[in-house]
mmCIF file of C-alpha atoms in Angstrom:
data_model
loop_
_atom_site.group_PDB
_atom_site.id
_atom_site.type_symbol
_atom_site.label_atom_id
_atom_site.label_comp_id
_atom_site.label_asym_id
_atom_site.label_seq_id
_atom_site.Cartn_x
_atom_site.Cartn_y
_atom_site.Cartn_z
ATOM 1 C CA MET C 1 38.344 -66.222 21.735
ATOM 2 C CA ILE C 2 40.669 -65.188 18.102
ATOM 3 C CA LYS C 3 40.269 -67.722 15.803
ATOM 4 C CA LYS C 4 41.369 -67.577 12.070
ATOM 5 C CA ALA C 5 39.993 -68.696 9.045
ATOM 6 C CA GLY C 6 40.648 -67.984 4.844
ATOM 7 C CA PHE C 7 38.007 -67.118 2.361
ATOM 8 C CA GLY C 8 38.305 -66.946 -1.493
ATOM 9 C CA GLY C 9 35.592 -66.251 -4.056
ATOM 10 C CA GLY C 10 35.879 -63.320 -5.819
ATOM 11 C CA CYS C 11 39.078 -60.518 -5.966
ATOM 12 C CA HIS C 12 40.924 -60.352 -2.799
ATOM 13 C CA TRP C 13 40.830 -56.328 -2.900
ATOM 14 C CA CYS C 14 37.183 -56.759 -2.659
ATOM 15 C CA THR C 15 37.036 -59.753 -0.024
ATOM 16 C CA GLU C 16 39.808 -57.646 2.295
ATOM 17 C CA ALA C 17 37.145 -54.947 2.020
ATOM 18 C CA VAL C 18 34.241 -56.696 2.948
ATOM 19 C CA PHE C 19 36.244 -58.351 6.071
ATOM 20 C CA LEU C 20 37.860 -55.226 6.801
ATOM 21 C CA SER C 21 34.488 -53.521 7.712
ATOM 22 C CA LEU C 22 33.557 -55.594 10.225
ATOM 23 C CA LYS C 23 33.142 -55.516 13.855
ATOM 24 C CA GLY C 24 34.964 -58.118 15.230
ATOM 25 C CA VAL C 25 37.911 -58.887 12.719
ATOM 26 C CA VAL C 26 41.274 -57.937 14.392
ATOM 27 C CA LYS C 27 43.236 -58.688 11.179
ATOM 28 C CA VAL C 28 42.743 -59.337 7.524
ATOM 29 C CA GLU C 29 45.822 -60.380 5.192
ATOM 30 C CA GLN C 30 45.164 -60.142 1.652
ATOM 31 C CA GLY C 31 46.792 -62.217 -1.058
ATOM 32 C CA TRP C 32 47.014 -66.040 -2.207
ATOM 33 C CA ILE C 33 45.720 -69.094 -0.814
ATOM 34 C CA SER C 34 46.357 -72.845 -1.351
ATOM 35 C CA SER C 35 44.517 -76.021 -0.012
ATOM 36 C CA VAL C 36 45.901 -79.464 -0.789
ATOM 37 C CA GLY C 37 45.310 -81.969 -3.790
ATOM 38 C CA GLU C 38 43.072 -80.379 -6.513
ATOM 39 C CA SER C 39 43.138 -77.449 -4.501
ATOM 40 C CA ALA C 40 46.831 -76.511 -4.181
ATOM 41 C CA ASP C 41 47.181 -74.225 -6.518
ATOM 42 C CA PHE C 42 47.143 -70.707 -5.454
ATOM 43 C CA SER C 43 44.075 -68.763 -5.746
ATOM 44 C CA GLU C 44 43.167 -65.315 -4.617
ATOM 45 C CA GLY C 45 41.906 -64.632 -0.883
ATOM 46 C CA VAL C 46 42.159 -63.414 2.416
ATOM 47 C CA LEU C 47 42.943 -64.619 5.795
ATOM 48 C CA VAL C 48 40.837 -63.261 8.509
ATOM 49 C CA GLU C 49 41.490 -63.292 12.212
ATOM 50 C CA PHE C 50 38.365 -62.840 14.192
ATOM 51 C CA ASN C 51 36.962 -62.129 17.838
ATOM 52 C CA THR C 52 34.305 -64.912 18.113
ATOM 53 C CA GLU C 53 33.091 -63.079 21.508
ATOM 54 C CA VAL C 54 31.883 -60.108 18.852
ATOM 55 C CA ILE C 55 31.429 -61.933 15.461
ATOM 56 C CA SER C 56 30.463 -65.600 14.894
ATOM 57 C CA PHE C 57 32.313 -67.951 12.250
ATOM 58 C CA GLU C 58 28.819 -68.569 11.034
ATOM 59 C CA VAL C 59 28.088 -64.798 10.190
ATOM 60 C CA LEU C 60 31.629 -64.454 8.484
ATOM 61 C CA ILE C 61 30.520 -67.574 6.730
ATOM 62 C CA ALA C 62 26.952 -65.743 5.604
ATOM 63 C CA ILE C 63 28.661 -62.476 5.014
ATOM 64 C CA HIS C 64 31.285 -64.274 2.586
ATOM 65 C CA LEU C 65 28.475 -66.192 0.766
ATOM 66 C CA HIS C 66 26.345 -63.590 -0.125
ATOM 67 C CA THR C 67 29.246 -60.894 -1.189
ATOM 68 C CA HIS C 68 30.857 -62.704 -4.045
ATOM 69 C CA SER C 69 29.076 -65.178 -6.577
ATOM 70 C CA SER C 70 29.307 -68.734 -4.519
ATOM 71 C CA THR C 71 26.789 -70.191 -6.637
ATOM 72 C CA ALA C 72 28.455 -69.226 -10.038
ATOM 73 C CA LEU C 73 30.703 -71.663 -11.886
ATOM 74 C CA HIS C 74 32.297 -69.326 -13.785
ATOM 75 C CA SER C 75 35.534 -69.439 -16.114
ATOM 76 C CA MET C 76 37.739 -67.880 -13.644
ATOM 77 C CA ARG C 77 37.041 -70.260 -10.641
ATOM 78 C CA GLY C 78 40.796 -71.392 -10.948
ATOM 79 C CA LYS C 79 41.958 -67.610 -10.174
ATOM 80 C CA TYR C 80 38.928 -66.945 -7.707
ATOM 81 C CA ARG C 81 38.039 -70.214 -5.719
ATOM 82 C CA SER C 82 35.115 -70.230 -3.804
ATOM 83 C CA ALA C 83 36.321 -71.326 -0.443
ATOM 84 C CA ILE C 84 36.553 -71.220 3.241
ATOM 85 C CA TYR C 85 39.777 -72.261 4.496
ATOM 86 C CA THR C 86 39.957 -74.084 7.875
ATOM 87 C CA PHE C 87 42.811 -74.988 10.247
ATOM 88 C CA ASN C 88 41.060 -78.014 11.804
ATOM 89 C CA GLU C 89 38.329 -80.376 11.535
ATOM 90 C CA ASP C 90 35.917 -78.477 13.988
ATOM 91 C CA ASP C 91 35.925 -75.592 12.228
ATOM 92 C CA ALA C 92 35.519 -77.581 8.891
ATOM 93 C CA ALA C 93 32.380 -79.363 10.206
ATOM 94 C CA GLU C 94 31.201 -75.980 11.414
ATOM 95 C CA ALA C 95 32.004 -74.463 7.949
ATOM 96 C CA LYS C 96 30.242 -76.948 6.150
ATOM 97 C CA ALA C 97 27.164 -77.242 8.578
ATOM 98 C CA ALA C 98 26.851 -73.402 7.962
ATOM 99 C CA ILE C 99 26.591 -73.623 4.280
ATOM 100 C CA THR C 100 24.298 -76.399 4.533
ATOM 101 C CA ALA C 101 22.004 -73.978 6.925
ATOM 102 C CA LEU C 102 22.688 -70.853 4.414
ATOM 103 C CA GLN C 103 21.445 -72.581 1.298
ATOM 104 C CA ALA C 104 17.858 -71.739 2.027
ATOM 105 C CA GLU C 105 18.817 -68.105 1.157
ATOM 106 C CA PHE C 106 20.107 -68.934 -2.272
ATOM 107 C CA ASP C 107 18.130 -70.133 -5.290
ATOM 108 C CA ARG C 108 21.303 -72.164 -6.764
ATOM 109 C CA THR C 109 23.474 -74.368 -5.322
ATOM 110 C CA ILE C 110 26.350 -72.656 -3.468
ATOM 111 C CA ILE C 111 29.363 -74.266 -4.428
ATOM 112 C CA THR C 112 31.642 -72.827 -1.815
ATOM 113 C CA GLN C 113 34.185 -75.566 -0.867
ATOM 114 C CA VAL C 114 35.431 -76.135 2.469
ATOM 115 C CA LEU C 115 39.054 -76.844 2.535
ATOM 116 C CA PRO C 116 42.121 -77.278 4.704
ATOM 117 C CA PHE C 117 44.690 -74.456 4.588
ATOM 118 C CA ALA C 118 47.860 -75.521 3.443
ATOM 119 C CA ASP C 119 50.166 -72.141 2.487
ATOM 120 C CA PHE C 120 49.475 -68.319 2.292
ATOM 121 C CA LYS C 121 51.614 -65.757 0.276
ATOM 122 C CA LEU C 122 50.669 -62.090 1.100
ATOM 123 C CA ASN C 123 50.405 -59.279 -1.630
ATOM 124 C CA LYS C 124 52.747 -56.454 -2.408
ATOM 125 C CA GLU C 125 52.336 -53.643 -0.173
ATOM 126 C CA GLU C 126 51.379 -51.362 -2.350
ATOM 127 C CA GLN C 127 48.101 -53.657 -2.987
ATOM 128 C CA LEU C 128 46.809 -53.755 0.363
ATOM 129 C CA ASN C 129 44.130 -52.320 2.157
ATOM 130 C CA TYR C 130 43.652 -51.459 -1.537
ATOM 131 C CA TYR C 131 39.891 -49.933 -0.702
ATOM 132 C CA PHE C 132 40.693 -47.668 2.282
ATOM 133 C CA THR C 133 43.691 -46.339 0.892
ATOM 134 C CA ASP C 134 41.609 -44.766 -1.885
ATOM 135 C CA PRO C 135 37.795 -45.925 -1.952
ATOM 136 C CA ASN C 136 37.286 -43.433 -5.215
ATOM 137 C CA ARG C 137 39.291 -45.656 -7.856
ATOM 138 C CA PRO C 138 37.074 -46.937 -10.351
ATOM 139 C CA PHE C 139 37.336 -50.429 -9.296
ATOM 140 C CA CYS C 140 36.661 -49.653 -5.946
ATOM 141 C CA GLU C 141 33.209 -47.517 -7.071
ATOM 142 C CA ASN C 142 32.304 -50.213 -9.581
ATOM 143 C CA TYR C 143 33.174 -53.522 -7.649
ATOM 144 C CA ILE C 144 33.440 -53.044 -3.944
ATOM 145 C CA ASN C 145 31.031 -50.264 -3.084
ATOM 146 C CA PRO C 146 28.128 -52.478 -4.248
ATOM 147 C CA LYS C 147 29.351 -55.327 -1.975
ATOM 148 C CA LEU C 148 29.721 -52.598 1.083
ATOM 149 C CA GLN C 149 26.030 -51.465 0.280
ATOM 150 C CA LEU C 150 25.208 -55.187 0.543
ATOM 151 C CA LEU C 151 26.887 -55.216 3.941
ATOM 152 C CA ARG C 152 24.661 -52.267 4.997
ATOM 153 C CA ASP C 153 21.693 -53.455 3.693
ATOM 154 C CA LYS C 154 21.659 -57.220 4.956
ATOM 155 C CA PHE C 155 24.537 -57.161 7.749
ATOM 156 C CA SER C 156 24.074 -53.671 9.575
ATOM 157 C CA ASN C 157 24.439 -54.851 12.759
ATOM 158 C CA SER C 158 27.847 -56.607 11.818
ATOM 159 C CA ILE C 159 29.515 -53.732 10.387
ATOM 160 C CA SER C 160 31.685 -50.761 11.579
ATOM 161 C CA ASP C 161 31.275 -47.231 10.487
ATOM 162 C CA PHE C 162 33.225 -46.811 7.272
#
């Protein structure tokens, strides 16, 4: 079954590269996501469509929590909201349960929120697929490559060849 979820937490270029590297991910859209209430402002993130027969929502959440600062309340949280955006109550409950279960893998409290999806703005065409169009950019080497190495080390069964 194909499902959809949104993820935000760090630079959307980094988040896009992480999710594009996974088996079972069908589509990744990179841009800005908003929720409701206090989280109605747009924040960098990605929309991910994935095949649940290949990769579970819980594994995607684990990867997301481990590949951005999911325990850090830093000054850029407005631009880089640590969140999982869901499209229904069942997915929201599953995401909250996954975060609770994964907390044991972290020394500090996970601050990632589970929020209802409200809206999405796609980034400009020339900014899409940022990493895989030129992985030798200094930004890619300094920020994205360490996240992809973490994928290789911790989630090798979930990654595609890249």
